[in-house]
Short mmCIF file of N, CA and C in Angstrom, two decimals:
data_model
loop_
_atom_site.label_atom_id
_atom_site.label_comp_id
_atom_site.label_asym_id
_atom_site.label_seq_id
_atom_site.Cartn_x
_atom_site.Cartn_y
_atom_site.Cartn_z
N UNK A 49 10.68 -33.28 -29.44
CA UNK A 49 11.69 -34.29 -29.61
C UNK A 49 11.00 -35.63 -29.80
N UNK A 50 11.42 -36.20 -30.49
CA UNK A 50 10.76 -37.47 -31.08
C UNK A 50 11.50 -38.43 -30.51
N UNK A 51 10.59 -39.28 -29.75
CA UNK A 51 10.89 -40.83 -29.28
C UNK A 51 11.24 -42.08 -30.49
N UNK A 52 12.25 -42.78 -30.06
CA UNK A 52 11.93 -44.00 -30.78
C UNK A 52 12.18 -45.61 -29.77
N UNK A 53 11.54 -46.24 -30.01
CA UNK A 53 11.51 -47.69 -29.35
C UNK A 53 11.21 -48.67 -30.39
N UNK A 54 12.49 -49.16 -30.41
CA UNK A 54 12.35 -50.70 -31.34
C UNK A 54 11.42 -51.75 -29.86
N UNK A 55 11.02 -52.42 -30.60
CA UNK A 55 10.48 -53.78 -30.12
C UNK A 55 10.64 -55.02 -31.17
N UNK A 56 11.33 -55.91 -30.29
CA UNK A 56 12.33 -57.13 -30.59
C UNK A 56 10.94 -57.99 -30.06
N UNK A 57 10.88 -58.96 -31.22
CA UNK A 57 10.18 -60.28 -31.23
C UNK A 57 11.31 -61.18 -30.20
N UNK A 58 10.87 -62.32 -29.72
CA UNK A 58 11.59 -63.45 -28.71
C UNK A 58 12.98 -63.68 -29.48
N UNK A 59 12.71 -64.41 -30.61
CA UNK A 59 14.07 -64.89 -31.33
C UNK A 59 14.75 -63.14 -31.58
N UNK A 60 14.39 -62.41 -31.82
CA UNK A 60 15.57 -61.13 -32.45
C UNK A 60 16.37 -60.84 -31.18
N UNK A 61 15.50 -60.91 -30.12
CA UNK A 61 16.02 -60.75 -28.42
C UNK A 61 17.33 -61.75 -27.94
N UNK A 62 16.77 -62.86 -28.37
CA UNK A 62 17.45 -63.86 -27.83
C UNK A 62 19.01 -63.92 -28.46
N UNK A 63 18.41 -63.26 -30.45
CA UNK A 63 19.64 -63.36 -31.51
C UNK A 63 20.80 -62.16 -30.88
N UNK A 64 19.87 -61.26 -30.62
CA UNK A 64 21.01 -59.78 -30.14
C UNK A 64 21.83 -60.89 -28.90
N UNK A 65 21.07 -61.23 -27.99
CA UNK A 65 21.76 -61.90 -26.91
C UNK A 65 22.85 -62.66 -26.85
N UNK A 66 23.11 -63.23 -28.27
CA UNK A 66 24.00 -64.59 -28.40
C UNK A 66 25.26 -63.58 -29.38
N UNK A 67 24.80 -62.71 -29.91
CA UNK A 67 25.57 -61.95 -31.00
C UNK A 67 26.53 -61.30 -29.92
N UNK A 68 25.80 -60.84 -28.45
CA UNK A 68 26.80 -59.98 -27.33
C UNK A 68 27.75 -60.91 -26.44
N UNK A 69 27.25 -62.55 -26.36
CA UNK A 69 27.92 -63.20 -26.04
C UNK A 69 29.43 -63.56 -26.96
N UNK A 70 28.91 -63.58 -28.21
CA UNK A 70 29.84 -63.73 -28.83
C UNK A 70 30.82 -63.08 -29.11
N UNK A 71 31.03 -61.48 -28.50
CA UNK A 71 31.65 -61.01 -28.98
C UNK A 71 32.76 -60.69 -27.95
N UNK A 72 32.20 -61.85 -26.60
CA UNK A 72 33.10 -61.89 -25.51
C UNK A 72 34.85 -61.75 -25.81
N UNK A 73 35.77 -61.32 -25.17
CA UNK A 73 36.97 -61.15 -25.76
C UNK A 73 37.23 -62.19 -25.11
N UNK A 74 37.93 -63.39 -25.19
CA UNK A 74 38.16 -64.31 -24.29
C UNK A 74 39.88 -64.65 -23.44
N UNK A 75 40.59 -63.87 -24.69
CA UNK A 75 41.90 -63.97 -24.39
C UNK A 75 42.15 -62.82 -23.07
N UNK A 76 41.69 -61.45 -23.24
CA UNK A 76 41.14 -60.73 -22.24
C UNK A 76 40.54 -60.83 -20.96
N UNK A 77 39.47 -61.91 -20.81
CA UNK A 77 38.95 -62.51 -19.64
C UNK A 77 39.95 -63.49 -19.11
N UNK A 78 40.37 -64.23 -19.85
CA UNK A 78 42.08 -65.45 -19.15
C UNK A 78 42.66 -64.41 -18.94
N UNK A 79 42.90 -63.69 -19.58
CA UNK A 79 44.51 -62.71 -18.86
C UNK A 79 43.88 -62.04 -17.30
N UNK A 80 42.68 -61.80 -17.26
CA UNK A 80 42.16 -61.22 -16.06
C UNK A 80 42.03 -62.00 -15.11
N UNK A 81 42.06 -62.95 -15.66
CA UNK A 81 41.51 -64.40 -14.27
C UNK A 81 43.10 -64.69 -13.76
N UNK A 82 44.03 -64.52 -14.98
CA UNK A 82 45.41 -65.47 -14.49
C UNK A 82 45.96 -64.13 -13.69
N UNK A 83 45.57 -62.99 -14.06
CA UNK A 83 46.57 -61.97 -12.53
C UNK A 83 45.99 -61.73 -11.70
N UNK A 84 44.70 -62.25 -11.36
CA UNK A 84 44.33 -62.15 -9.77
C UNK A 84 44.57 -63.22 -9.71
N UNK A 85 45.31 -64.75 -9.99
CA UNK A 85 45.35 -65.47 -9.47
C UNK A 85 47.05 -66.08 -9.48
N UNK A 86 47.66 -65.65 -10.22
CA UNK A 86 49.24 -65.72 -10.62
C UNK A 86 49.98 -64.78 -8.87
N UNK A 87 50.90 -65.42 -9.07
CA UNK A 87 52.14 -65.35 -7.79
C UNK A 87 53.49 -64.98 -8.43
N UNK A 88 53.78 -64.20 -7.72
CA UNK A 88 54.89 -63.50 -7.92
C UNK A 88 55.33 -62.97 -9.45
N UNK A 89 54.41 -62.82 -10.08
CA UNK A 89 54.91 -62.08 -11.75
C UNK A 89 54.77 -62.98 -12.33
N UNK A 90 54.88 -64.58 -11.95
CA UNK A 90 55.29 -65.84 -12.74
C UNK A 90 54.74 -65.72 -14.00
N UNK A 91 53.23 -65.14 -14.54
CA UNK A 91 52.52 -65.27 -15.94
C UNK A 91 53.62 -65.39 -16.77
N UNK A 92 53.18 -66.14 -18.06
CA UNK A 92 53.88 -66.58 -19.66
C UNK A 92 52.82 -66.53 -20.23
N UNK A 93 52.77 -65.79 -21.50
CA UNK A 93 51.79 -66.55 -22.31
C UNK A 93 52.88 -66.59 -23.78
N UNK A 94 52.57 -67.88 -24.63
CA UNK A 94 53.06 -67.65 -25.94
C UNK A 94 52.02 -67.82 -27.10
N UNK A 95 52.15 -67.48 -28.13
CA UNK A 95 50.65 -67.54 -29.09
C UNK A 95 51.43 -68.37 -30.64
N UNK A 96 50.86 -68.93 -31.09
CA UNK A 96 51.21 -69.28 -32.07
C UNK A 96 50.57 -68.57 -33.48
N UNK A 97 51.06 -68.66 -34.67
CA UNK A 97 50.91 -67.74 -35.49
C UNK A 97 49.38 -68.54 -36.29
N UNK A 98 48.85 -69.78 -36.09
CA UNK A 98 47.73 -70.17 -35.79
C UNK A 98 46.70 -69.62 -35.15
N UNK A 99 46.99 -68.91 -34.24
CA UNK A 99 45.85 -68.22 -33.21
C UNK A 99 45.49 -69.00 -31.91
N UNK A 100 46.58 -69.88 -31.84
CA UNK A 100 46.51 -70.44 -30.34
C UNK A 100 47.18 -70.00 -29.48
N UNK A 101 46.67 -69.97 -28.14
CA UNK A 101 47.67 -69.27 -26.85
C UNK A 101 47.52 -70.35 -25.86
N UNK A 102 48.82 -69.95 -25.21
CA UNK A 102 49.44 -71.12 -23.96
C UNK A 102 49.92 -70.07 -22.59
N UNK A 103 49.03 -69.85 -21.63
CA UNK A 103 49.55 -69.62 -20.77
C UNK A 103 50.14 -70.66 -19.84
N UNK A 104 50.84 -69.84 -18.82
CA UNK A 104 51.42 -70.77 -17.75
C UNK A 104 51.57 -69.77 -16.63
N UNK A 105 51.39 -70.54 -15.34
CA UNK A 105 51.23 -69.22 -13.71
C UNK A 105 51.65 -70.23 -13.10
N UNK A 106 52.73 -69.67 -11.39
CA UNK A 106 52.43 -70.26 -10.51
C UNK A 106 51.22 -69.72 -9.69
N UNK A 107 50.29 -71.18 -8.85
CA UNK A 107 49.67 -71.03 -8.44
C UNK A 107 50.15 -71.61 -6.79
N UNK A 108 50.25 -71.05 -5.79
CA UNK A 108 50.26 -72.56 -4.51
C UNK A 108 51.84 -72.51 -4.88
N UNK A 109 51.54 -74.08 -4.97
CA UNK A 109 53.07 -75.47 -5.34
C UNK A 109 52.63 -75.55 -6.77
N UNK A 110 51.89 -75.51 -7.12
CA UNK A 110 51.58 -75.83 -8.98
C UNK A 110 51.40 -74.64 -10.01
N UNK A 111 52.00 -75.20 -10.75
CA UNK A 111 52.04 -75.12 -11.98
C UNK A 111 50.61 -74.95 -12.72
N UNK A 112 50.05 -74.18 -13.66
CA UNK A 112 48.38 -74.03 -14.40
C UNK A 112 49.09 -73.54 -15.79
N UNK A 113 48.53 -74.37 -16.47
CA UNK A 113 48.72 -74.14 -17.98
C UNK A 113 47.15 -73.66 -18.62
N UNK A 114 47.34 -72.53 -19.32
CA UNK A 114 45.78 -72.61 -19.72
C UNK A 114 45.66 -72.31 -21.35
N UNK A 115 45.00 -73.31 -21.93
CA UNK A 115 45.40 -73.20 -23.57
C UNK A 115 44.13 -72.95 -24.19
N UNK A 116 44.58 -71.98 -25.79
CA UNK A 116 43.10 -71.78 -25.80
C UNK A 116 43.34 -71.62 -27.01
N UNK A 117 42.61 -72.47 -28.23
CA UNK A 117 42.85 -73.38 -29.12
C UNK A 117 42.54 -72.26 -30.51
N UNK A 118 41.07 -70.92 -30.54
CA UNK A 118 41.23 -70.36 -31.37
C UNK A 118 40.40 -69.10 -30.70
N UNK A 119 39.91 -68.60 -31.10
CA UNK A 119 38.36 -67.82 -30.84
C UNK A 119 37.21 -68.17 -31.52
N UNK A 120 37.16 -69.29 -32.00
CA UNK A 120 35.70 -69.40 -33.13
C UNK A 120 34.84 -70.26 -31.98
N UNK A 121 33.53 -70.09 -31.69
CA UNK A 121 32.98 -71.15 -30.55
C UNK A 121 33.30 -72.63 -30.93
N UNK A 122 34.12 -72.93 -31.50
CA UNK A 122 34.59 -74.31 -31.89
C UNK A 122 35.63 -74.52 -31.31
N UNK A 123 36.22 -73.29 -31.07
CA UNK A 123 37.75 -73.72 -30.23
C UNK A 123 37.26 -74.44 -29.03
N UNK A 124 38.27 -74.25 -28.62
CA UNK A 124 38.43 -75.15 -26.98
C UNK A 124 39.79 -74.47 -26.02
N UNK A 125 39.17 -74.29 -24.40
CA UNK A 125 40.02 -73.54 -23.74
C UNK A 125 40.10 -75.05 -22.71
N UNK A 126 41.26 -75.03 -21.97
CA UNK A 126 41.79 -76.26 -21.68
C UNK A 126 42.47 -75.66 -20.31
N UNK A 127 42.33 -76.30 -19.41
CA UNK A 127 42.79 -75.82 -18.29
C UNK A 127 43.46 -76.86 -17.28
N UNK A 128 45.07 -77.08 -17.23
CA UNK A 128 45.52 -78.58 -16.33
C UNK A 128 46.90 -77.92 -15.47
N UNK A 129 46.73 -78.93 -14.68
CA UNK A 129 48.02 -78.91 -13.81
C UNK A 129 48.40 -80.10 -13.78
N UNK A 130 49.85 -79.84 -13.29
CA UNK A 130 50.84 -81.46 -13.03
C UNK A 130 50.37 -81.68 -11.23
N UNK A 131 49.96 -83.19 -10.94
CA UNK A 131 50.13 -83.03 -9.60
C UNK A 131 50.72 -84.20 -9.31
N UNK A 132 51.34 -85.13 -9.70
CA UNK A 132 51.95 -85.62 -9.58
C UNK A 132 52.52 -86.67 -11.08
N UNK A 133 54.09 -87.11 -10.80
CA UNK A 133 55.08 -87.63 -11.53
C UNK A 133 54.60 -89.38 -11.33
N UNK A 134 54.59 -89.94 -12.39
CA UNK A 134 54.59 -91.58 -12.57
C UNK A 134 55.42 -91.96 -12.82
N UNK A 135 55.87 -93.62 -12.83
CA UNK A 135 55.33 -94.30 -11.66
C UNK A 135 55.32 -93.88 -10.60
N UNK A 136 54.13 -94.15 -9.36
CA UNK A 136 54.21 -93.80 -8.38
C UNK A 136 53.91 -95.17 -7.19
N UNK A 137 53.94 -94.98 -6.47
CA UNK A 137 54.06 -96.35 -5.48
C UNK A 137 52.66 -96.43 -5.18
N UNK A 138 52.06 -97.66 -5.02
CA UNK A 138 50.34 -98.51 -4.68
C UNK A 138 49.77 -97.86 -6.04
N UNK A 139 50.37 -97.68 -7.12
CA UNK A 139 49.66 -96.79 -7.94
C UNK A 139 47.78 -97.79 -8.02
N UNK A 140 47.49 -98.94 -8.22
CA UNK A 140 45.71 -99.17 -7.66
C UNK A 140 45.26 -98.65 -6.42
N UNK A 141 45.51 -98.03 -5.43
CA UNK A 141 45.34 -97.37 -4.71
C UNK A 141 45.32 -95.80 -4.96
N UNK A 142 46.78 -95.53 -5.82
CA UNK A 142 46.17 -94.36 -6.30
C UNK A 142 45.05 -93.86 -7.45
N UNK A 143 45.35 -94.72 -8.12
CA UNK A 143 43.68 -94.73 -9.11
C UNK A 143 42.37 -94.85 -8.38
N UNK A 144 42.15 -95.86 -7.76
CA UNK A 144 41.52 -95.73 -6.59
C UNK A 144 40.13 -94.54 -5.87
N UNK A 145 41.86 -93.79 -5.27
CA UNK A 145 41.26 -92.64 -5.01
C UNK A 145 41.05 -91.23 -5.95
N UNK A 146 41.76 -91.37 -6.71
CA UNK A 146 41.57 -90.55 -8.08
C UNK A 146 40.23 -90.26 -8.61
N UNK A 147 39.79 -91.75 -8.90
CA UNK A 147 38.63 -92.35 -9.16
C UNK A 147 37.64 -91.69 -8.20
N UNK A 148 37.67 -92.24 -6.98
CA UNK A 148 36.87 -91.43 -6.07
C UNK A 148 36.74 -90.14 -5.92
N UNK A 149 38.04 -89.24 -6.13
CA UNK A 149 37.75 -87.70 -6.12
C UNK A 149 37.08 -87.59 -7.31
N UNK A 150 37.08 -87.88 -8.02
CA UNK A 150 36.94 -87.45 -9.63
C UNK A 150 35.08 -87.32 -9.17
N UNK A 151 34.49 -88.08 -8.59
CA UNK A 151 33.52 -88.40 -8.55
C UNK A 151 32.77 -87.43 -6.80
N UNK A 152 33.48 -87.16 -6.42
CA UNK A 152 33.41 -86.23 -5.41
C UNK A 152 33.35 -85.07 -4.97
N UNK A 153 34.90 -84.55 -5.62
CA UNK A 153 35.14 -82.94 -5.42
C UNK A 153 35.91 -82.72 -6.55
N UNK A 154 35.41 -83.07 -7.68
CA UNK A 154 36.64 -81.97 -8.69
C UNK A 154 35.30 -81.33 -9.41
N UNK A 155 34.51 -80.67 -9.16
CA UNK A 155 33.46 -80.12 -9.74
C UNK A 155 33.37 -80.22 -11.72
N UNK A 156 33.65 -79.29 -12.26
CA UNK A 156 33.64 -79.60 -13.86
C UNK A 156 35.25 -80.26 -14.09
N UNK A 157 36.37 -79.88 -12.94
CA UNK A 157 37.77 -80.21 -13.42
C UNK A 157 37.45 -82.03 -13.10
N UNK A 158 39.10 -82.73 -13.82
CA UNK A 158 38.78 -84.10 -13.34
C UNK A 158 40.27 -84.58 -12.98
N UNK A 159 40.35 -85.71 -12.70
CA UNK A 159 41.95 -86.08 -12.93
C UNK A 159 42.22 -86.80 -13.69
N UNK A 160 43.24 -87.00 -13.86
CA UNK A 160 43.93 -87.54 -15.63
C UNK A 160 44.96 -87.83 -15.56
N UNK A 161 45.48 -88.71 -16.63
CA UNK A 161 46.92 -89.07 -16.83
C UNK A 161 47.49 -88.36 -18.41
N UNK A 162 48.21 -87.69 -18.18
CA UNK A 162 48.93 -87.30 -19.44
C UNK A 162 50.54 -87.17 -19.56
N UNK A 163 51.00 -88.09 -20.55
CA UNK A 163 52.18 -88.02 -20.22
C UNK A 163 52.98 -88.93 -19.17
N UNK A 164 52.56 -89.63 -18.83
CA UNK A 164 53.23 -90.20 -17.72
C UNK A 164 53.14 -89.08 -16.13
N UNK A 165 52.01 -88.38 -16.44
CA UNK A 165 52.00 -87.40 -15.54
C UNK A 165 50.34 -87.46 -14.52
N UNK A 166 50.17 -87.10 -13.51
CA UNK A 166 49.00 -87.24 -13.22
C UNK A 166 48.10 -85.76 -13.25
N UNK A 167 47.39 -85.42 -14.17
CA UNK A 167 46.73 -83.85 -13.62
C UNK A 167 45.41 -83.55 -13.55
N UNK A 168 45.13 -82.55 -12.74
CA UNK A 168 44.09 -81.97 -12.98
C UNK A 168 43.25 -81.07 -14.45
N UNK A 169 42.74 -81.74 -14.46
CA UNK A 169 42.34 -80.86 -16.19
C UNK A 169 40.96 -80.28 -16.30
N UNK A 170 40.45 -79.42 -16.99
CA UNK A 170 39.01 -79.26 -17.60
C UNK A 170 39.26 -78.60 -18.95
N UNK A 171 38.39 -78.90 -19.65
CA UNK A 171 38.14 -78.23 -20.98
C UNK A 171 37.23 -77.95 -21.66
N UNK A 172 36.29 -77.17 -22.03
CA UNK A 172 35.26 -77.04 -22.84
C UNK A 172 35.33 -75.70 -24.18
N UNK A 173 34.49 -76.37 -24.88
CA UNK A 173 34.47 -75.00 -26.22
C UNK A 173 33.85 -73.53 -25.74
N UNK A 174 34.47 -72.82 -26.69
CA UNK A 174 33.86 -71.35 -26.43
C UNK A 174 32.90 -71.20 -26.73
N UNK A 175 31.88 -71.92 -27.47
CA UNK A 175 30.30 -71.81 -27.45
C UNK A 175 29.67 -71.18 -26.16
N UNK A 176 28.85 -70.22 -26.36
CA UNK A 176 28.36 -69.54 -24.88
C UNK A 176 28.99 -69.48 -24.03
N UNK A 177 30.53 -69.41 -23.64
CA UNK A 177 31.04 -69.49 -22.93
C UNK A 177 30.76 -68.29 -22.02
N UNK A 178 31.07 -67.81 -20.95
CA UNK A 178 31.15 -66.37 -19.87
C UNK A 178 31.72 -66.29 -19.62
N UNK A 179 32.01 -64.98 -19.32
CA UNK A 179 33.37 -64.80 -18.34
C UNK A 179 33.16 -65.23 -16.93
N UNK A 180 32.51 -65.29 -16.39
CA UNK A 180 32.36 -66.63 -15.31
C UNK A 180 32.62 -67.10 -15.43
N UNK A 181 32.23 -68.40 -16.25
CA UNK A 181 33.25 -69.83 -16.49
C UNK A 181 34.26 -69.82 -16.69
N UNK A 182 35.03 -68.85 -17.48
CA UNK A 182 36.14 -68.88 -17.64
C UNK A 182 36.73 -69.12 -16.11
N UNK A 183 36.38 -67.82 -15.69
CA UNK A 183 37.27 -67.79 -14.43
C UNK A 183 36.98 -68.78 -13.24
N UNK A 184 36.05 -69.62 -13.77
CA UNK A 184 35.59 -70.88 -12.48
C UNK A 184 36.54 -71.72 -13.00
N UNK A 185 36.46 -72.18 -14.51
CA UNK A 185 37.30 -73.31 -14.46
C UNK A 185 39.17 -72.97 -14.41
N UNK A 186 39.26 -72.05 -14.44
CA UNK A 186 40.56 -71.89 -13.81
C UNK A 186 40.88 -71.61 -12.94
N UNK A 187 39.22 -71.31 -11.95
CA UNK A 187 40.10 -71.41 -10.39
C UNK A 187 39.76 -72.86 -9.86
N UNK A 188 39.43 -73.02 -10.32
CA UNK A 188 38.57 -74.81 -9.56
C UNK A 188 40.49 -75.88 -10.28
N UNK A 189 40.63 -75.66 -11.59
CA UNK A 189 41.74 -76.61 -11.39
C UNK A 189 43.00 -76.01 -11.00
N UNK A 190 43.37 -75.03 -10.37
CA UNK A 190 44.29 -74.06 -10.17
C UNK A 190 44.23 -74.71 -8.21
N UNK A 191 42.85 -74.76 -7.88
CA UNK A 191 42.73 -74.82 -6.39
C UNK A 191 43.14 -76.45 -5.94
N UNK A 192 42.01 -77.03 -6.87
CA UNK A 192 42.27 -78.37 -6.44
C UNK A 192 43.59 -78.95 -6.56
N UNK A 193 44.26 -78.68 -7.78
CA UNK A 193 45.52 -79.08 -7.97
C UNK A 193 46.73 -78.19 -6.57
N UNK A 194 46.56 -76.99 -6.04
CA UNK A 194 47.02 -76.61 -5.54
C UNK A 194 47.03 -77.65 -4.29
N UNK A 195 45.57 -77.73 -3.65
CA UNK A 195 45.10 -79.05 -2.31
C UNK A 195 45.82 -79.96 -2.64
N UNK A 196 45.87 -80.50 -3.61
CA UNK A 196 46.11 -81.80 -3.67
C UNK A 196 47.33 -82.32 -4.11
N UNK A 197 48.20 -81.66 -4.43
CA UNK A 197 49.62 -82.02 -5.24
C UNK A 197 50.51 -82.72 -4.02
N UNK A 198 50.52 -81.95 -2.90
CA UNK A 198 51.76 -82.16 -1.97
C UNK A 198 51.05 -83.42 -0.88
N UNK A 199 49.69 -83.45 -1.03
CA UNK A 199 49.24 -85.08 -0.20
C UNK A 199 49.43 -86.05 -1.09
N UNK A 200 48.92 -85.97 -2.74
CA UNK A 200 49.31 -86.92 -3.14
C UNK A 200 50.94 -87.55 -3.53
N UNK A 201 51.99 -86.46 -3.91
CA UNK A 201 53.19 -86.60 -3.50
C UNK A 201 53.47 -87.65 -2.87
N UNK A 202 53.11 -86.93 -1.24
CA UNK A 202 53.70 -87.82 0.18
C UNK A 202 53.12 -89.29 0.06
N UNK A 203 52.25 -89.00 -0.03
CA UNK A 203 51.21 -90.47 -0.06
C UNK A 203 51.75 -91.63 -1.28
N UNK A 204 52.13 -91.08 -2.62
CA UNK A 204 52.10 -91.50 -3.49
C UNK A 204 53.72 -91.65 -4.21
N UNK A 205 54.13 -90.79 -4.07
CA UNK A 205 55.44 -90.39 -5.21
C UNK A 205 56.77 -91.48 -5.18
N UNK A 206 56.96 -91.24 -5.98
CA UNK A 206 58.07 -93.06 -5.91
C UNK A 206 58.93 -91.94 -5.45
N UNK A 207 59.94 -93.17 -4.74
CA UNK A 207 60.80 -92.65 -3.82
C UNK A 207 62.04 -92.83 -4.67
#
């Protein structure tokens, strides 16, 4: 019986490597991350005839939207929650501390204003992406937004 063994130069190694990354399914890895982490059945997803998808889960008290723009490593997967409604009362105080978490504990997620809304967000392209990351950055703004919605509320929310 006859042996065979290819041997891969550095770059052919590295090329197979990026060719297996790429062929990550990504819509597959979000759907896996959002039902170990979705409550009570809540998942939605809708897709547009573009090739974009929009999920939505409860998480906690919040709400996680997770959007994901195409499959080409150019797209972009986007990950936010609402945690709180504007105007809100001392709002320089709440920037403030916003400011300060942002710079503290929101690891890759950050906080943001969109909409007249305050959220937690992260986003990056599918370039090299993993299924790790995937599932970090949707539990990191899924968590923090979860911590943090109902202190900043109390603390914050116009009455």
């Amino acid at each position: 019986m006859a042996s065979y063994q290819e041997t891969l130069t550095n770059d052919e190694f590295i090329q197979e490597l990026l060719e297996e990354t790429a062929t990550i399914n990504h819509l597959e890895v979000i759907e896996n991350v959002i039902d170990s982490l979705e409550q009570d059945d809540s998942a939605m997803v809708s897709h547009t005839p573009e090739g974009a998808y929009l999920w939505k889960f409860n998480y906690g008290s919040v709400e996680v939207f997770v959007q994901l723009t195409g499959t080409t490593d150019e797209d972009t997967i986007t990950v936010w929650s609402v945690v709180l409604k504007l105007p809100a009362n001392d709002e320089p105080k709440l920037m403030r501390q916003l400011l300060e978490m942002n710079c503290s504990s929101t690891f890759e997620a950050r906080f943001g204003i969109i909409e007249n809304k305050v959220v937690v967000i992260s986003t990056r392209t599918l370039a090299e992406l993993s299924p790790g990351e995937v599932s970090r950055l949707i539990t990191i703004v899924a968590t923090i937004a979860d911590n943090n919605d109902e202190v900043l509320q109390s603390n914050f929310g116009a009455a």
